[in-house]
């Protein structure tokens, strides 16, 4: 199954909860980017590895993650 994960980078506060629950370890904090609030937002480094489990979206306290399964 393929999936697409998107983050609302401007609302992400970089809490790293999503990075701890990803079974494929592909969600990380993008230290090269800073959003308008001054946080480093989360991102997916290898989208093709995503299995669409949506664990990252479920744990996000601010609901900034969307998972679409194909």
PDB file of C-alpha atoms in Angstrom:
ATOM      1  CA  UNK A   1       0.000   0.000   0.000  1.00  0.00           C
ATOM      2  CA  UNK A   2       1.258   3.444  -0.765  1.00  0.00           C
ATOM      3  CA  UNK A   3       0.474   6.539   1.230  1.00  0.00           C
ATOM      4  CA  UNK A   4       1.126  10.253   1.297  1.00  0.00           C
ATOM      5  CA  UNK A   5       1.752  12.089   4.549  1.00  0.00           C
ATOM      6  CA  UNK A   6       1.454  15.867   4.687  1.00  0.00           C
ATOM      7  CA  UNK A   7       2.224  18.219   7.545  1.00  0.00           C
ATOM      8  CA  UNK A   8       0.854  21.699   8.150  1.00  0.00           C
ATOM      9  CA  UNK A   9       4.363  22.966   8.754  1.00  0.00           C
ATOM     10  CA  UNK A  10       3.223  26.387   9.986  1.00  0.00           C
ATOM     11  CA  UNK A  11       1.188  24.793  12.785  1.00  0.00           C
ATOM     12  CA  UNK A  12       3.716  22.099  13.765  1.00  0.00           C
ATOM     13  CA  UNK A  13       5.482  22.851  17.046  1.00  0.00           C
ATOM     14  CA  UNK A  14       8.159  20.182  16.622  1.00  0.00           C
ATOM     15  CA  UNK A  15       7.134  18.180  19.698  1.00  0.00           C
ATOM     16  CA  UNK A  16       8.631  15.023  18.113  1.00  0.00           C
ATOM     17  CA  UNK A  17       5.782  12.738  19.213  1.00  0.00           C
ATOM     18  CA  UNK A  18       5.224  11.658  15.611  1.00  0.00           C
ATOM     19  CA  UNK A  19       8.875  10.686  15.269  1.00  0.00           C
ATOM     20  CA  UNK A  20       8.611   8.262  18.189  1.00  0.00           C
ATOM     21  CA  UNK A  21       5.669   6.227  16.876  1.00  0.00           C
ATOM     22  CA  UNK A  22       6.616   5.707  13.227  1.00  0.00           C
ATOM     23  CA  UNK A  23       7.294   1.975  12.755  1.00  0.00           C
ATOM     24  CA  UNK A  24       9.447   2.685   9.681  1.00  0.00           C
ATOM     25  CA  UNK A  25      11.405   5.516  11.379  1.00  0.00           C
ATOM     26  CA  UNK A  26      10.884   7.871   8.431  1.00  0.00           C
ATOM     27  CA  UNK A  27       9.305  10.806  10.285  1.00  0.00           C
ATOM     28  CA  UNK A  28      11.868  13.318  11.516  1.00  0.00           C
ATOM     29  CA  UNK A  29      12.243  16.921  12.573  1.00  0.00           C
ATOM     30  CA  UNK A  30      13.494  19.128   9.748  1.00  0.00           C
ATOM     31  CA  UNK A  31      16.253  21.108  11.443  1.00  0.00           C
ATOM     32  CA  UNK A  32      16.958  22.933   8.182  1.00  0.00           C
ATOM     33  CA  UNK A  33      13.533  24.610   8.195  1.00  0.00           C
ATOM     34  CA  UNK A  34      11.901  26.957  10.684  1.00  0.00           C
ATOM     35  CA  UNK A  35       8.197  27.805  10.565  1.00  0.00           C
ATOM     36  CA  UNK A  36       6.696  31.221  11.305  1.00  0.00           C
ATOM     37  CA  UNK A  37       6.434  30.332  15.018  1.00  0.00           C
ATOM     38  CA  UNK A  38      10.149  29.542  15.186  1.00  0.00           C
ATOM     39  CA  UNK A  39       9.798  25.747  15.423  1.00  0.00           C
ATOM     40  CA  UNK A  40      11.443  23.064  13.323  1.00  0.00           C
ATOM     41  CA  UNK A  41       8.504  21.165  11.753  1.00  0.00           C
ATOM     42  CA  UNK A  42       8.261  17.420  11.228  1.00  0.00           C
ATOM     43  CA  UNK A  43       8.580  15.860   7.805  1.00  0.00           C
ATOM     44  CA  UNK A  44       8.866  12.449   6.121  1.00  0.00           C
ATOM     45  CA  UNK A  45      12.278  11.651   4.674  1.00  0.00           C
ATOM     46  CA  UNK A  46      11.360   8.663   2.458  1.00  0.00           C
ATOM     47  CA  UNK A  47       7.691   8.859   1.487  1.00  0.00           C
ATOM     48  CA  UNK A  48       7.895   5.666  -0.586  1.00  0.00           C
ATOM     49  CA  UNK A  49       8.630   3.743   2.636  1.00  0.00           C
ATOM     50  CA  UNK A  50       5.405   4.919   4.326  1.00  0.00           C
ATOM     51  CA  UNK A  51       2.931   2.103   5.049  1.00  0.00           C
ATOM     52  CA  UNK A  52       0.025   4.428   5.814  1.00  0.00           C
ATOM     53  CA  UNK A  53      -0.476   3.299   9.419  1.00  0.00           C
ATOM     54  CA  UNK A  54      -1.371   6.879  10.456  1.00  0.00           C
ATOM     55  CA  UNK A  55       0.267   6.475  13.862  1.00  0.00           C
ATOM     56  CA  UNK A  56       1.892   9.868  13.401  1.00  0.00           C
ATOM     57  CA  UNK A  57      -1.457  11.550  12.710  1.00  0.00           C
ATOM     58  CA  UNK A  58      -3.155   9.829  15.649  1.00  0.00           C
ATOM     59  CA  UNK A  59      -0.563  10.984  18.189  1.00  0.00           C
ATOM     60  CA  UNK A  60      -0.253  14.574  16.943  1.00  0.00           C
ATOM     61  CA  UNK A  61      -1.748  16.848  19.633  1.00  0.00           C
ATOM     62  CA  UNK A  62      -2.381  19.652  17.135  1.00  0.00           C
ATOM     63  CA  UNK A  63      -3.785  17.559  14.245  1.00  0.00           C
ATOM     64  CA  UNK A  64      -1.278  18.911  11.753  1.00  0.00           C
ATOM     65  CA  UNK A  65      -0.702  15.575   9.980  1.00  0.00           C
ATOM     66  CA  UNK A  66      -2.814  14.147   7.160  1.00  0.00           C
ATOM     67  CA  UNK A  67      -2.352  10.607   5.847  1.00  0.00           C
ATOM     68  CA  UNK A  68      -3.809   9.650   2.476  1.00  0.00           C
ATOM     69  CA  UNK A  69      -3.785   5.988   1.421  1.00  0.00           C
ATOM     70  CA  UNK A  70      -3.777   4.931  -2.237  1.00  0.00           C
TER      71      UNK A  70
END
